[in-house]
């Protein structure tokens, strides 16, 4: 089939990476996937023209509101994948909630990354009960073997020998829902006690106004650094070399950065929110914190307890292999897409 696939394609964001992976799964099954950025379209009529021009027989949207609402009423079958903020944030706004409910009425299937996301969606839109499937994100990491860690440290203005350093890495687009400043004050105070710990924030400048606030704050914070977005392979190499990966988001669908860290055998410290708690089991596959002080306490514990670090890493890697198989994800999408074949309901 020729499929139109609408997603939010800001480079190096979670949804963009997911979209590229799903497209690869569908193309491997022989479908043609026309991947477009939902933000490039204002109205369904523009999509109608695109469907005609590209001769699309069916469609898929990643993000129920941003992508899904554009696919309504075109009389081609479509499916949707929840992005995370659609269920966690947009569903709380009455107007968006109604729109998303209508999208789900028309969609042939919907995919949630976690059981809890499925339950939230079913509570919001009970009529969708029979068509929501759970498929966790499939993870495959590809660190750049030629990446130079010392050069990265210099670029981050960290002028200490790599052997003695503990780099904590926060990977996120600079926008409020990711809350990159949540740990800055507490971390900075810890760095002043122990100058070999650093927090490095890596990610694209998504929200320009908020980015200015982040830059101003980081500039004044000892032991905290900000690095722009980087190619996926380089980012995986940075993860592999750092001491731990941190997530301080206010809400998450399913953080690929956490899962990639587990796959690369790096410990994870994550804020205790439903999306993170769905993948990080405290003291088993990672550590969960509820406030900045608890983060510092757990981070110190991790630094001083190599046995704990080893255990978390072994369990995390096993968890990803067991529950986030790239091959299983491929099989699921290749089967679900068959529901879009033919004009009658499957």
Short mmCIF file of C-alpha atoms in Angstrom, two decimals:
data_model
loop_
_atom_site.label_atom_id
_atom_site.label_comp_id
_atom_site.label_asym_id
_atom_site.label_seq_id
_atom_site.Cartn_x
_atom_site.Cartn_y
_atom_site.Cartn_z
CA UNK A 1 0.00 0.00 0.00
CA UNK A 2 0.89 3.66 -0.34
CA UNK A 3 0.59 5.12 3.14
CA UNK A 4 0.60 8.71 4.32
CA UNK A 5 2.36 8.90 7.70
CA UNK A 6 1.89 12.16 9.66
CA UNK A 7 4.12 12.83 12.65
CA UNK A 8 5.83 15.71 14.43
CA UNK A 9 9.28 15.53 12.87
CA UNK A 10 11.34 18.05 14.82
CA UNK A 11 14.83 16.55 14.43
CA UNK A 12 16.21 14.40 17.25
CA UNK A 13 13.00 14.41 19.30
CA UNK A 14 11.44 11.21 20.62
CA UNK A 15 8.46 11.30 18.25
CA UNK A 16 10.68 11.88 15.21
CA UNK A 17 12.89 8.90 16.11
CA UNK A 18 9.80 6.71 16.67
CA UNK A 19 8.35 7.80 13.31
CA UNK A 20 11.54 6.91 11.43
CA UNK A 21 11.60 3.49 13.08
CA UNK A 22 7.93 2.72 12.34
CA UNK A 23 8.40 3.86 8.73
CA UNK A 24 11.32 1.44 8.37
CA UNK A 25 9.14 -1.39 9.73
CA UNK A 26 6.38 -0.67 7.22
CA UNK A 27 8.71 -0.24 4.25
CA UNK A 28 10.37 -3.55 5.13
CA UNK A 29 6.95 -5.17 4.55
CA UNK A 30 6.80 -3.65 1.07
CA UNK A 31 4.60 -0.62 1.76
CA UNK A 32 5.47 2.86 0.49
CA UNK A 33 5.47 5.31 3.40
CA UNK A 34 5.12 9.03 2.64
CA UNK A 35 6.34 10.57 5.92
CA UNK A 36 5.29 14.21 6.45
CA UNK A 37 5.60 16.68 9.32
CA UNK A 38 2.17 17.39 10.84
CA UNK A 39 3.30 20.95 11.63
CA UNK A 40 3.54 21.70 7.90
CA UNK A 41 -0.24 21.46 7.51
CA UNK A 42 -2.92 23.79 8.81
CA UNK A 43 -6.12 22.14 7.66
CA UNK A 44 -7.61 18.82 6.52
CA UNK A 45 -8.09 20.29 3.02
CA UNK A 46 -4.30 20.52 2.58
CA UNK A 47 -4.12 16.86 3.58
CA UNK A 48 -6.87 16.00 1.08
CA UNK A 49 -4.74 17.50 -1.69
CA UNK A 50 -1.67 15.61 -0.46
CA UNK A 51 -3.57 12.29 -0.39
CA UNK A 52 -4.62 12.87 -4.00
CA UNK A 53 -1.20 14.03 -5.17
CA UNK A 54 0.60 11.13 -3.49
CA UNK A 55 -2.10 8.60 -4.36
CA UNK A 56 -2.29 7.34 -0.75
CA UNK A 57 -4.64 4.45 0.03
CA UNK A 58 -4.38 4.62 3.81
CA UNK A 59 -2.74 6.69 6.54
CA UNK A 60 -1.09 6.59 9.95
CA UNK A 61 -0.63 9.40 12.48
CA UNK A 62 1.77 9.64 15.41
CA UNK A 63 0.12 11.88 18.06
CA UNK A 64 -3.66 11.80 18.27
CA UNK A 65 -4.13 15.57 18.22
CA UNK A 66 -1.31 16.98 16.13
CA UNK A 67 -1.44 14.25 13.50
CA UNK A 68 -4.74 12.42 13.96
CA UNK A 69 -7.10 15.40 13.63
CA UNK A 70 -5.74 16.10 10.13
CA UNK A 71 -6.71 12.62 8.92
CA UNK A 72 -10.43 12.88 9.67
CA UNK A 73 -13.04 12.80 6.95
CA UNK A 74 -10.88 11.81 3.98
CA UNK A 75 -12.56 8.44 3.52
CA UNK A 76 -9.29 6.58 3.62
CA UNK A 77 -8.71 4.15 6.48
CA UNK A 78 -6.15 5.20 9.10
CA UNK A 79 -4.56 4.17 12.37
CA UNK A 80 -3.00 6.27 15.14
CA UNK A 81 -0.11 5.97 17.58
CA UNK A 82 -0.37 7.90 20.85
CA UNK A 83 2.59 10.25 21.29
CA UNK A 84 2.40 10.79 25.06
CA UNK A 85 1.48 14.46 25.43
CA UNK A 86 -1.82 13.81 23.60
CA UNK A 87 -3.01 11.52 26.43
CA UNK A 88 -1.07 13.18 29.29
CA UNK A 89 -1.60 16.87 28.47
CA UNK A 90 -3.95 17.61 25.54
CA UNK A 91 -6.71 15.33 26.87
CA UNK A 92 -7.18 17.81 29.77
CA UNK A 93 -8.37 20.52 27.36
CA UNK A 94 -12.05 20.02 26.56
CA UNK A 95 -11.89 21.12 22.92
CA UNK A 96 -8.86 18.97 22.08
CA UNK A 97 -10.36 16.06 24.02
CA UNK A 98 -13.50 16.15 21.85
CA UNK A 99 -11.46 16.31 18.63
CA UNK A 100 -9.31 13.35 19.71
CA UNK A 101 -12.42 11.35 20.65
CA UNK A 102 -13.72 11.82 17.11
CA UNK A 103 -10.38 10.79 15.64
CA UNK A 104 -10.51 7.57 17.64
CA UNK A 105 -14.05 6.86 16.41
CA UNK A 106 -12.79 6.93 12.83
CA UNK A 107 -9.41 5.21 13.39
CA UNK A 108 -9.22 1.47 12.73
CA UNK A 109 -6.61 0.96 15.46
CA UNK A 110 -4.62 2.91 18.03
CA UNK A 111 -1.26 2.01 19.58
CA UNK A 112 -0.24 2.92 23.14
CA UNK A 113 3.37 2.52 24.33
CA UNK A 114 2.35 1.33 27.82
CA UNK A 115 -0.52 -0.41 29.57
CA UNK A 116 -1.05 2.72 31.72
CA UNK A 117 -1.29 4.91 28.59
CA UNK A 118 -3.91 2.50 27.19
CA UNK A 119 -5.90 2.68 30.45
CA UNK A 120 -5.77 6.49 30.47
CA UNK A 121 -6.97 6.62 26.86
CA UNK A 122 -9.81 4.15 27.55
CA UNK A 123 -10.91 6.21 30.54
CA UNK A 124 -11.02 9.36 28.37
CA UNK A 125 -12.63 7.72 25.34
CA UNK A 126 -14.52 4.56 26.41
CA UNK A 127 -15.83 4.00 22.86
CA UNK A 128 -12.27 3.18 21.72
CA UNK A 129 -11.90 0.21 24.07
CA UNK A 130 -11.68 -2.57 21.50
CA UNK A 131 -9.18 -0.89 19.19
CA UNK A 132 -6.27 0.16 21.45
CA UNK A 133 -3.21 -2.11 21.34
CA UNK A 134 -0.13 -1.91 23.56
CA UNK A 135 3.22 -2.01 21.80
CA UNK A 136 6.20 -0.68 23.71
CA UNK A 137 8.93 1.09 21.79
CA UNK A 138 11.48 -1.16 20.12
CA UNK A 139 15.02 -0.11 20.93
CA UNK A 140 18.14 -0.43 18.79
CA UNK A 141 21.22 1.65 19.63
CA UNK A 142 24.03 2.49 17.22
CA UNK A 143 26.88 4.36 18.97
CA UNK A 144 29.42 5.99 16.64
CA UNK A 145 32.62 3.95 17.16
CA UNK A 146 34.79 6.85 15.98
CA UNK A 147 33.36 9.31 18.52
CA UNK A 148 35.98 11.14 20.59
CA UNK A 149 34.89 11.49 24.23
CA UNK A 150 37.74 13.83 25.20
CA UNK A 151 36.81 16.22 22.40
CA UNK A 152 33.23 16.17 23.65
CA UNK A 153 34.40 17.03 27.18
CA UNK A 154 36.46 19.93 25.86
CA UNK A 155 33.49 21.17 23.84
CA UNK A 156 31.46 21.00 27.06
CA UNK A 157 34.18 23.05 28.78
CA UNK A 158 34.93 20.27 31.24
CA UNK A 159 38.67 20.48 31.70
CA UNK A 160 39.37 17.50 33.90
CA UNK A 161 40.79 14.09 33.13
CA UNK A 162 38.08 11.71 31.98
CA UNK A 163 39.07 8.98 34.46
CA UNK A 164 37.91 10.81 37.55
CA UNK A 165 34.72 12.35 36.16
CA UNK A 166 31.09 11.50 36.80
CA UNK A 167 29.02 12.94 33.96
CA UNK A 168 25.24 12.86 34.39
CA UNK A 169 23.48 13.29 31.06
CA UNK A 170 20.03 14.83 30.65
CA UNK A 171 18.75 14.30 27.10
CA UNK A 172 15.75 16.44 26.20
CA UNK A 173 14.36 19.02 23.84
CA UNK A 174 14.32 22.40 25.57
CA UNK A 175 10.64 22.80 26.39
CA UNK A 176 8.77 23.14 29.65
CA UNK A 177 7.29 19.63 29.81
CA UNK A 178 10.88 18.25 29.94
CA UNK A 179 11.70 20.51 32.93
CA UNK A 180 15.47 20.63 32.27
CA UNK A 181 16.00 23.17 35.08
CA UNK A 182 14.40 20.98 37.77
CA UNK A 183 17.72 19.65 39.11
CA UNK A 184 20.05 22.55 38.25
CA UNK A 185 20.24 24.28 41.66
CA UNK A 186 20.60 21.04 43.64
CA UNK A 187 23.17 19.66 41.21
CA UNK A 188 25.18 22.85 41.24
CA UNK A 189 25.36 22.80 45.05
CA UNK A 190 26.58 19.17 44.88
CA UNK A 191 29.22 20.10 42.26
CA UNK A 192 30.59 22.73 44.64
CA UNK A 193 31.13 19.96 47.21
CA UNK A 194 32.47 17.48 44.65
CA UNK A 195 33.96 19.22 41.60
CA UNK A 196 34.20 16.03 39.51
CA UNK A 197 30.41 15.67 39.05
CA UNK A 198 28.78 17.43 36.11
CA UNK A 199 25.28 17.64 34.66
CA UNK A 200 25.30 17.94 30.86
CA UNK A 201 21.99 18.81 29.17
CA UNK A 202 21.85 17.76 25.51
CA UNK A 203 19.05 18.49 23.09
CA UNK A 204 17.42 20.68 20.46
CA UNK A 205 16.11 24.19 21.15
CA UNK A 206 12.40 23.48 20.77
CA UNK A 207 10.78 26.43 22.55
CA UNK A 208 12.77 29.63 21.78
CA UNK A 209 11.53 31.68 24.76
CA UNK A 210 12.10 28.86 27.23
CA UNK A 211 15.52 28.13 25.67
CA UNK A 212 16.66 31.66 26.59
CA UNK A 213 15.61 31.02 30.19
CA UNK A 214 17.50 27.70 30.26
CA UNK A 215 20.66 29.25 28.79
CA UNK A 216 20.62 32.13 31.28
CA UNK A 217 20.18 29.79 34.23
CA UNK A 218 22.82 27.26 33.10
CA UNK A 219 25.35 30.04 32.49
CA UNK A 220 25.19 30.93 36.19
CA UNK A 221 25.15 27.33 37.47
CA UNK A 222 28.47 25.73 38.45
CA UNK A 223 28.90 22.17 37.16
CA UNK A 224 26.03 22.35 34.66
CA UNK A 225 26.57 22.47 30.88
CA UNK A 226 24.29 22.84 27.87
CA UNK A 227 25.08 21.26 24.49
CA UNK A 228 22.96 21.57 21.34
CA UNK A 229 21.38 18.65 19.54
CA UNK A 230 23.62 15.99 18.02
CA UNK A 231 23.23 13.13 15.54
CA UNK A 232 21.73 9.96 17.02
CA UNK A 233 24.93 7.87 16.65
CA UNK A 234 27.02 10.52 18.43
CA UNK A 235 24.43 10.86 21.17
CA UNK A 236 24.50 7.09 21.74
CA UNK A 237 28.29 7.29 22.02
CA UNK A 238 27.96 10.07 24.63
CA UNK A 239 25.46 7.95 26.58
CA UNK A 240 27.85 4.98 26.48
CA UNK A 241 30.65 7.13 27.94
CA UNK A 242 28.69 9.01 30.61
CA UNK A 243 28.18 7.82 34.20
CA UNK A 244 24.36 7.94 34.23
CA UNK A 245 21.39 9.20 32.22
CA UNK A 246 18.86 11.47 33.93
CA UNK A 247 15.21 12.21 33.11
CA UNK A 248 13.43 15.04 34.96
CA UNK A 249 10.31 15.43 32.78
CA UNK A 250 6.94 16.53 34.17
CA UNK A 251 5.27 14.01 31.86
CA UNK A 252 6.47 11.32 29.44
CA UNK A 253 4.85 8.86 27.07
CA UNK A 254 7.79 6.49 27.04
CA UNK A 255 11.28 7.95 27.15
CA UNK A 256 13.43 6.44 24.42
CA UNK A 257 16.49 8.05 26.06
CA UNK A 258 15.92 5.96 29.21
CA UNK A 259 15.53 2.75 27.22
CA UNK A 260 18.57 3.49 25.06
CA UNK A 261 20.65 4.09 28.19
CA UNK A 262 19.55 0.69 29.53
CA UNK A 263 20.44 -0.90 26.19
CA UNK A 264 23.89 0.74 26.34
CA UNK A 265 24.42 -0.51 29.90
CA UNK A 266 24.32 2.88 31.60
CA UNK A 267 22.35 3.45 34.85
CA UNK A 268 19.24 5.63 34.79
CA UNK A 269 17.92 8.12 37.35
CA UNK A 270 14.40 9.24 36.49
CA UNK A 271 11.78 11.49 37.98
CA UNK A 272 8.97 9.47 39.52
CA UNK A 273 6.12 10.11 37.05
CA UNK A 274 3.80 7.47 35.50
CA UNK A 275 5.57 7.29 32.11
CA UNK A 276 8.97 6.77 33.76
CA UNK A 277 7.73 4.46 36.53
CA UNK A 278 6.29 2.21 33.79
CA UNK A 279 9.84 1.38 32.62
CA UNK A 280 12.07 2.09 35.64
CA UNK A 281 11.55 -0.16 38.65
CA UNK A 282 13.23 1.54 41.62
CA UNK A 283 16.53 -0.09 42.65
CA UNK A 284 15.97 -2.82 40.02
CA UNK A 285 16.24 -1.30 36.53
CA UNK A 286 17.08 2.24 37.68
CA UNK A 287 16.48 4.79 40.42
CA UNK A 288 13.38 7.00 40.80
CA UNK A 289 13.43 10.38 42.55
CA UNK A 290 10.55 12.63 43.61
CA UNK A 291 12.44 15.86 44.28
CA UNK A 292 15.89 17.39 43.56
CA UNK A 293 17.25 16.56 47.04
CA UNK A 294 16.32 12.91 46.61
CA UNK A 295 18.01 12.94 43.20
CA UNK A 296 21.30 14.12 44.74
CA UNK A 297 21.01 11.54 47.53
CA UNK A 298 20.47 8.71 45.00
CA UNK A 299 23.17 9.99 42.64
CA UNK A 300 25.70 10.04 45.51
CA UNK A 301 24.66 6.53 46.42
CA UNK A 302 25.19 5.36 42.85
CA UNK A 303 28.64 6.97 42.69
CA UNK A 304 29.74 5.29 45.92
CA UNK A 305 28.16 1.86 45.37
CA UNK A 306 29.57 0.03 42.29
CA UNK A 307 27.61 -3.13 43.19
CA UNK A 308 24.32 -1.23 42.96
CA UNK A 309 25.41 0.32 39.67
CA UNK A 310 26.29 -3.09 38.23
CA UNK A 311 23.01 -4.64 39.33
CA UNK A 312 20.90 -1.85 37.83
CA UNK A 313 22.82 -2.03 34.56
CA UNK A 314 22.44 -5.82 34.23
CA UNK A 315 18.71 -5.67 35.03
CA UNK A 316 18.12 -2.68 32.73
CA UNK A 317 19.75 -4.38 29.77
CA UNK A 318 17.76 -7.55 30.38
CA UNK A 319 14.52 -5.55 30.66
CA UNK A 320 15.09 -3.81 27.31
CA UNK A 321 15.92 -7.08 25.58
CA UNK A 322 12.82 -8.72 27.01
CA UNK A 323 10.20 -5.97 26.64
CA UNK A 324 11.50 -3.57 24.00
CA UNK A 325 12.50 -5.87 21.20
CA UNK A 326 12.87 -4.10 17.88
CA UNK A 327 11.81 -7.26 16.04
CA UNK A 328 8.59 -7.67 18.05
CA UNK A 329 7.74 -4.01 17.36
CA UNK A 330 8.33 -4.62 13.64
CA UNK A 331 6.00 -7.65 13.64
CA UNK A 332 3.25 -5.74 15.48
CA UNK A 333 3.18 -2.79 13.08
CA UNK A 334 3.35 -5.03 10.04
CA UNK A 335 0.28 -6.90 11.33
CA UNK A 336 -1.69 -3.84 12.45
CA UNK A 337 -1.23 -2.10 9.11
CA UNK A 338 -3.21 -4.93 7.49
CA UNK A 339 -6.29 -3.54 9.27
CA UNK A 340 -6.09 -0.64 6.80
CA UNK A 341 -6.44 -2.89 3.76
CA UNK A 342 -9.87 -2.98 2.09
CA UNK A 343 -12.70 -0.53 2.56
CA UNK A 344 -14.81 -2.35 5.18
CA UNK A 345 -14.06 -2.48 8.88
CA UNK A 346 -11.70 -5.32 9.83
#
